[in-house]
Amino acid sequence: MIDMGVSVRKLNNALKSLGLTVDMLDAVIVTHEHTDHIKGLATFAKKYSVPVYMTNGTSHAVLQKIPYANNIIHTFCGGDGFDIGSAKIESFLTPHDANESVGYIISCDNITFGFATDLGFVSQNIKNMLSSCDFVVLEANHDIDMLKNGVYPYQLKQRVLGNYGHLSNAACAKCVVDLVQNGVKTVVLAHLSEQNNTPVVALRHINEMLFTFGLTCELFVAPVHEMEQPILLGMEVEQPCLALGSFA
Ligand SMILES: [Zn+2]
Ligand SMILES: [Zn+2]
């Protein structure tokens, strides 16, 4: 499981809807310490012993708030890789105002899955990493005009728009074109702002850009609050190696 931005109660309900329990998770991998990514971790660490992987920088920030999580936290350097069971995990540093934040590439049973949210821009390294994937979850945080004309205070607008903030629909669309040209077949747009974006606006941006380049791909939007139908990766295995039920 990637990140834990919901309460343990909500997590349990979500897993139950997939026929799973927390004990069936091999591990949790965390991108960074912002609350919308670790909200459930304080309670999780009291109740469960499932290993939770994060960078050294993220763990410093997390342990200041949740020192007892030390028992289940495993650390690595941002950019390093490791294995969880038969899954190969690679990480890449993301430009974001957090402490050593990362995105992930997960390879298992000949399927490669990439995850990149909370990034101010898509660096060449990130593009290269995601280009190797069959399936990518990518941030489409805001529509630039909606953000600029919206209710956020000036400082927050500058933070979101900055190189260590969040990815706009326009920047996401450019990246999706590159990824599809490199063979990525399916993209899930994620981490949409409720104030400064809508699924319709995000999809329009990405579809228009793909159309301009004469490209198509399978596109989904991860809902912000509820579980979406799982997308099962790995058609030939009875027990799919990756199931994505997504909270943004
Ligand atoms: Zn976030
Ligand atoms: Zn963040």
Coordinates of C-alpha atoms and ligand atoms in Angstrom, one line a residue:
M1 CA 0.0 0.0 0.0
I2 CA 1.3 3.5 -0.9
D3 CA 0.7 6.2 1.8
M4 CA -2.0 6.3 4.5
G5 CA -3.8 9.6 4.2
V6 CA -7.0 8.3 5.8
S7 CA -7.9 7.1 9.3
V8 CA -7.4 3.4 10.2
R9 CA -11.1 3.0 10.4
K10 CA -11.5 4.2 6.8
L11 CA -8.6 2.1 5.7
N12 CA -10.1 -1.0 7.2
N13 CA -13.4 -0.3 5.5
A14 CA -11.6 0.3 2.2
L15 CA -9.6 -2.9 2.5
K16 CA -12.7 -4.9 3.5
S17 CA -14.5 -3.7 0.3
L18 CA -11.6 -5.4 -1.6
G19 CA -11.9 -8.6 0.5
L20 CA -8.6 -7.7 2.3
T21 CA -7.5 -7.0 5.8
V22 CA -4.5 -5.0 7.2
D23 CA -2.7 -8.3 8.1
M24 CA -2.7 -9.2 4.4
L25 CA -0.6 -6.2 3.5
D26 CA 3.0 -7.0 2.9
A27 CA 4.1 -3.4 3.6
V28 CA 3.2 0.2 3.4
I29 CA 5.5 2.6 1.5
V30 CA 5.2 6.3 2.3
T31 CA 6.0 9.1 -0.1
H32 CA 6.4 11.9 2.5
E33 CA 5.4 13.2 5.9
H34 CA 2.6 15.6 5.0
T35 CA -0.6 14.9 6.9
D36 CA -2.6 14.0 3.8
H37 CA -0.2 11.0 3.3
I38 CA 0.3 9.7 6.9
K39 CA -3.0 10.7 8.7
G40 CA -3.7 7.1 9.8
L41 CA -0.1 6.2 10.8
A42 CA -0.3 7.2 14.5
T43 CA -3.2 4.7 15.1
F44 CA -1.8 2.2 12.7
A45 CA 1.5 2.0 14.5
K46 CA -0.3 1.3 17.8
K47 CA -2.4 -1.6 16.4
Y48 CA -0.4 -3.3 13.7
S49 CA 3.1 -4.6 13.0
V50 CA 3.0 -4.3 9.2
P51 CA 6.4 -2.8 8.1
V52 CA 6.2 0.8 6.9
Y53 CA 9.0 2.0 4.5
M54 CA 10.0 5.6 4.1
T55 CA 13.2 7.7 3.4
N56 CA 15.5 8.7 6.3
G57 CA 14.3 12.3 5.9
T58 CA 10.7 11.3 6.0
S59 CA 11.3 9.2 9.1
H60 CA 12.9 12.1 11.0
A61 CA 9.8 14.1 10.4
V62 CA 7.4 11.3 11.2
L63 CA 9.2 10.2 14.3
Q64 CA 9.0 13.7 15.8
K65 CA 5.2 13.4 15.7
I66 CA 4.9 9.6 16.3
P67 CA 8.0 8.3 18.1
Y68 CA 6.5 4.9 18.9
A69 CA 6.2 4.2 15.2
N70 CA 9.9 3.4 15.3
N71 CA 9.0 -0.3 15.8
I72 CA 7.5 -0.7 12.3
I73 CA 9.4 1.9 10.3
H74 CA 12.2 0.8 7.9
T75 CA 14.2 3.5 6.3
F76 CA 16.2 4.0 3.0
C77 CA 17.9 6.8 1.1
G78 CA 15.7 8.6 -1.5
G79 CA 16.6 7.2 -4.9
D80 CA 17.5 3.7 -3.5
G81 CA 15.6 0.5 -4.2
F82 CA 14.6 -2.5 -2.1
D83 CA 12.4 -5.6 -2.4
I84 CA 9.2 -6.5 -0.7
G85 CA 8.4 -10.1 -1.3
S86 CA 8.5 -10.7 -5.0
A87 CA 8.0 -7.0 -5.8
K88 CA 11.0 -4.8 -6.7
I89 CA 10.6 -1.3 -5.4
E90 CA 12.6 1.7 -6.8
S91 CA 12.3 5.2 -5.5
F92 CA 13.0 8.6 -7.0
L93 CA 13.3 12.0 -5.2
T94 CA 10.4 14.4 -5.9
P95 CA 10.7 18.2 -5.9
H96 CA 8.3 19.0 -3.0
D97 CA 8.4 21.1 0.2
A98 CA 8.9 18.0 2.4
N99 CA 11.8 16.2 3.9
E100 CA 13.3 13.8 1.3
S101 CA 10.0 13.1 -0.5
V102 CA 9.9 10.3 -3.1
G103 CA 7.8 8.6 -5.7
Y104 CA 7.9 4.9 -6.5
I105 CA 8.3 2.4 -9.3
I106 CA 7.0 -1.1 -8.4
S107 CA 7.8 -4.1 -10.6
C108 CA 6.1 -7.4 -10.1
D109 CA 5.2 -10.3 -12.4
N110 CA 6.4 -8.4 -15.5
I111 CA 4.2 -5.4 -14.7
T112 CA 5.7 -2.1 -13.9
F113 CA 3.7 0.5 -12.0
G114 CA 4.8 4.1 -11.3
F115 CA 3.5 6.5 -8.7
A116 CA 4.3 10.3 -8.6
T117 CA 2.2 12.8 -6.7
D118 CA 3.2 15.9 -4.7
L119 CA 5.8 17.3 -7.1
G120 CA 6.4 20.9 -8.3
F121 CA 7.7 19.8 -11.7
V122 CA 8.6 16.6 -13.5
S123 CA 12.4 16.3 -13.6
Q124 CA 14.1 14.4 -16.4
N125 CA 15.0 11.7 -14.0
I126 CA 11.3 11.3 -12.9
K127 CA 10.2 11.2 -16.6
N128 CA 12.8 8.6 -17.4
M129 CA 11.7 6.4 -14.4
L130 CA 8.0 6.7 -15.2
S131 CA 8.6 6.0 -18.9
S132 CA 9.6 2.4 -18.1
C133 CA 6.1 1.8 -16.7
D134 CA 3.0 0.1 -18.1
F135 CA 0.8 2.0 -15.7
V136 CA 1.3 5.4 -14.0
V137 CA -0.5 7.3 -11.2
L138 CA 0.4 11.0 -11.8
E139 CA -0.5 14.1 -10.0
A140 CA -2.9 16.5 -11.7
N141 CA -3.4 18.9 -8.8
H142 CA -4.7 22.2 -10.1
D143 CA -5.9 24.2 -13.1
I144 CA -3.6 27.2 -13.1
D145 CA -6.4 29.8 -13.8
M146 CA -8.7 28.3 -11.2
L147 CA -5.9 28.5 -8.6
K148 CA -4.9 32.0 -9.6
N149 CA -8.5 33.3 -9.5
G150 CA -9.5 31.2 -6.5
V151 CA -9.8 31.8 -2.7
Y152 CA -6.4 30.6 -1.6
P153 CA -4.3 33.3 0.1
Y154 CA -1.4 34.7 -1.9
Q155 CA 1.3 32.7 -0.1
L156 CA -0.4 29.4 -0.5
K157 CA -1.0 30.1 -4.2
Q158 CA 2.7 30.8 -4.6
R159 CA 3.6 27.6 -2.7
V160 CA 1.3 25.4 -4.9
L161 CA 2.6 27.0 -8.1
G162 CA 6.3 26.8 -7.1
N163 CA 8.9 24.3 -8.1
Y164 CA 8.4 22.5 -4.7
G165 CA 4.6 22.6 -4.8
H166 CA 2.2 20.6 -6.9
L167 CA 1.8 19.6 -10.5
S168 CA -0.7 21.6 -12.6
N169 CA -3.0 20.0 -15.2
A170 CA -0.9 21.6 -17.9
A171 CA 2.4 20.2 -16.6
C172 CA 0.7 16.8 -16.1
A173 CA -0.6 16.8 -19.6
K174 CA 2.9 17.5 -21.1
C175 CA 4.3 14.6 -19.0
V176 CA 1.5 12.2 -20.0
V177 CA 2.3 12.9 -23.7
D178 CA 5.9 12.0 -23.1
L179 CA 5.0 8.9 -21.2
V180 CA 2.5 7.6 -23.7
Q181 CA 5.0 8.3 -26.5
N182 CA 7.4 6.0 -24.5
G183 CA 4.8 3.2 -24.2
V184 CA 2.8 3.9 -21.0
K185 CA -0.6 2.5 -21.6
T186 CA -2.7 3.6 -18.6
V187 CA -2.6 6.8 -16.5
V188 CA -4.5 7.6 -13.4
L189 CA -4.7 11.3 -12.5
A190 CA -4.4 11.8 -8.8
H191 CA -4.2 14.3 -5.9
L192 CA -6.7 16.6 -7.6
S193 CA -7.4 19.8 -5.5
E194 CA -11.0 20.1 -4.5
Q195 CA -10.7 23.9 -4.6
N196 CA -8.7 24.4 -7.8
N197 CA -9.6 21.5 -10.1
T198 CA -12.3 19.1 -11.1
P199 CA -12.1 15.7 -12.7
V200 CA -13.8 17.1 -15.9
V201 CA -11.3 20.0 -16.1
A202 CA -8.3 17.7 -15.5
L203 CA -9.4 15.1 -18.1
R204 CA -10.1 17.8 -20.7
H205 CA -6.6 19.2 -20.3
I206 CA -4.9 15.8 -20.7
N207 CA -7.2 14.6 -23.5
E208 CA -6.7 17.8 -25.5
M209 CA -3.0 17.5 -25.2
L210 CA -3.0 13.9 -26.2
F211 CA -5.3 14.7 -29.2
T212 CA -2.9 17.4 -30.3
F213 CA -0.2 14.8 -30.6
G214 CA -2.5 12.2 -32.1
L215 CA -2.1 9.9 -29.1
T216 CA -4.5 8.0 -26.9
C217 CA -4.2 6.1 -23.6
E218 CA -6.5 4.7 -21.0
L219 CA -7.2 7.5 -18.5
F220 CA -8.8 7.4 -15.0
V221 CA -9.2 10.0 -12.2
A222 CA -8.7 8.9 -8.6
P223 CA -11.6 10.1 -6.5
V224 CA -10.7 12.3 -3.5
H225 CA -12.7 10.7 -0.7
E226 CA -14.2 7.4 -1.6
M227 CA -12.8 4.1 -3.0
E228 CA -13.0 3.7 -6.7
Q229 CA -13.5 0.3 -8.3
P230 CA -10.1 -1.5 -8.1
I231 CA -8.0 -1.7 -11.3
L232 CA -6.5 -5.1 -11.4
L233 CA -3.0 -5.4 -12.9
G234 CA -1.9 -8.8 -14.1
M235 CA -4.5 -10.4 -16.3
E236 CA -3.1 -13.9 -16.1
V237 CA -2.8 -14.4 -12.4
E238 CA -5.8 -15.4 -10.3
Q239 CA -4.5 -13.3 -7.4
P240 CA -3.5 -10.0 -9.0
C241 CA -0.2 -8.7 -8.0
L242 CA -1.3 -5.1 -7.7
A243 CA -4.7 -3.7 -7.0
L244 CA -5.3 0.0 -7.0
G245 CA -8.2 1.3 -5.1
S246 CA -7.4 4.9 -4.8
F247 CA -7.9 7.8 -2.5
A248 CA -6.3 10.9 -4.1
Ligands
ZN1 ZN -0.3 15.5 -0.7
ZN2 ZN 2.8 17.0 0.1

